[in-house]
C-alpha cells in the first residue's frame, strides 16, 4: 500500500515536473523570438543611422557648394553693377559732349 502511494506521488511529481519543463521551454522559445525581433529592430536602427549620416554628409557638402556659389555670384553681381554704372556714366558724358 505504501509503495502504491509512493508510486502515485512519484507519478504526480513527475507530471508537475513535466508541466514546469513545458512552461520553461515555452518561455525559452518566447525569449528567443523576442531576441530575434530585437536583433531585427537594432539592424533597422543601424541602417537608419547610416542613411541619416549619409544624408547629413550630403547636406554639409551641399551647404559648402552653395556657400561657394553664393560668393561667386556676389562677386559677379558687383562686377555687373560696376560695368552698368560705368556705362551709364559714359552715356551721360557722351551726351554732354554732344549736346
Short mmCIF file of C-alpha atoms in Angstrom, two decimals:
data_model
loop_
_atom_site.label_atom_id
_atom_site.label_comp_id
_atom_site.label_asym_id
_atom_site.label_seq_id
_atom_site.Cartn_x
_atom_site.Cartn_y
_atom_site.Cartn_z
CA UNK A 1 0.00 0.00 0.00
CA UNK A 2 2.79 2.35 0.80
CA UNK A 3 4.55 1.62 -2.47
CA UNK A 4 1.39 2.37 -4.39
CA UNK A 5 1.08 5.70 -2.63
CA UNK A 6 4.76 6.44 -3.28
CA UNK A 7 4.24 5.49 -6.90
CA UNK A 8 1.24 7.85 -7.18
CA UNK A 9 3.24 10.64 -5.57
CA UNK A 10 6.13 9.96 -7.90
CA UNK A 11 3.81 10.00 -10.95
CA UNK A 12 2.15 13.18 -9.73
CA UNK A 13 5.51 14.75 -9.06
CA UNK A 14 6.80 13.73 -12.50
CA UNK A 15 3.69 15.24 -14.10
CA UNK A 16 4.28 18.52 -12.28
CA UNK A 17 7.94 18.49 -13.31
CA UNK A 18 6.93 17.84 -16.93
CA UNK A 19 4.44 20.71 -16.80
CA UNK A 20 7.09 23.02 -15.40
CA UNK A 21 9.57 21.92 -18.07
CA UNK A 22 6.96 22.57 -20.76
CA UNK A 23 6.34 26.06 -19.39
CA UNK A 24 10.09 26.63 -19.19
CA UNK A 25 10.65 25.50 -22.78
CA UNK A 26 7.78 27.76 -23.90
CA UNK A 27 9.40 30.67 -22.05
CA UNK A 28 12.76 29.95 -23.70
CA UNK A 29 11.15 29.87 -27.15
CA UNK A 30 9.37 33.16 -26.41
CA UNK A 31 12.65 34.74 -25.29
CA UNK A 32 14.38 33.52 -28.45
CA UNK A 33 11.62 35.09 -30.59
CA UNK A 34 11.92 38.35 -28.70
CA UNK A 35 15.69 38.29 -29.17
CA UNK A 36 15.27 37.81 -32.93
CA UNK A 37 12.83 40.72 -33.05
CA UNK A 38 15.23 42.90 -31.09
CA UNK A 39 18.08 41.98 -33.43
CA UNK A 40 15.90 42.91 -36.40
CA UNK A 41 14.96 46.23 -34.80
CA UNK A 42 18.59 47.02 -34.00
CA UNK A 43 19.64 46.23 -37.57
CA UNK A 44 16.93 48.54 -38.88
CA UNK A 45 18.06 51.26 -36.49
CA UNK A 46 21.66 50.83 -37.68
CA UNK A 47 20.50 51.16 -41.29
CA UNK A 48 18.52 54.28 -40.45
CA UNK A 49 21.55 55.74 -38.63
CA UNK A 50 23.76 55.02 -41.65
CA UNK A 51 21.24 56.61 -44.01
CA UNK A 52 20.88 59.62 -41.74
CA UNK A 53 24.67 60.05 -41.60
CA UNK A 54 24.87 59.83 -45.39
CA UNK A 55 22.14 62.46 -45.75
CA UNK A 56 23.87 64.70 -43.21
CA UNK A 57 27.12 64.41 -45.17
CA UNK A 58 25.24 65.35 -48.35
CA UNK A 59 23.67 68.35 -46.62
CA UNK A 60 27.06 69.55 -45.40
CA UNK A 61 28.51 69.13 -48.90
CA UNK A 62 25.58 70.99 -50.49
CA UNK A 63 25.93 73.75 -47.91
CA UNK A 64 29.59 74.17 -48.82
CA UNK A 65 28.81 74.20 -52.55
CA UNK A 66 26.02 76.73 -52.03
CA UNK A 67 28.27 78.98 -49.98
CA UNK A 68 30.99 78.96 -52.64
CA UNK A 69 28.46 79.62 -55.40
CA UNK A 70 26.98 82.48 -53.38
CA UNK A 71 30.41 84.10 -53.10
CA UNK A 72 30.95 83.76 -56.84
CA UNK A 73 27.53 85.23 -57.61
CA UNK A 74 28.17 88.10 -55.23
CA UNK A 75 31.48 88.83 -56.98
CA UNK A 76 29.88 88.78 -60.46
CA UNK A 77 27.00 90.94 -59.24
CA UNK A 78 29.47 93.57 -58.03
CA UNK A 79 31.27 93.46 -61.38
CA UNK A 80 27.90 93.79 -63.16
CA UNK A 81 26.96 96.89 -61.16
CA UNK A 82 30.38 98.44 -61.75
CA UNK A 83 30.12 97.85 -65.51
CA UNK A 84 26.49 99.03 -65.58
CA UNK A 85 27.25 102.19 -63.61
CA UNK A 86 30.30 102.93 -65.74
CA UNK A 87 28.32 102.51 -68.97
CA UNK A 88 25.52 104.79 -67.72
CA UNK A 89 28.14 107.35 -66.70
CA UNK A 90 29.83 107.05 -70.11
CA UNK A 91 26.45 107.60 -71.81
CA UNK A 92 25.87 110.78 -69.82
CA UNK A 93 29.40 112.01 -70.55
CA UNK A 94 28.86 111.26 -74.27
CA UNK A 95 25.52 113.08 -74.30
CA UNK A 96 27.04 116.02 -72.54
CA UNK A 97 29.84 116.33 -75.07
CA UNK A 98 27.45 116.03 -78.00
CA UNK A 99 24.89 118.45 -76.69
#
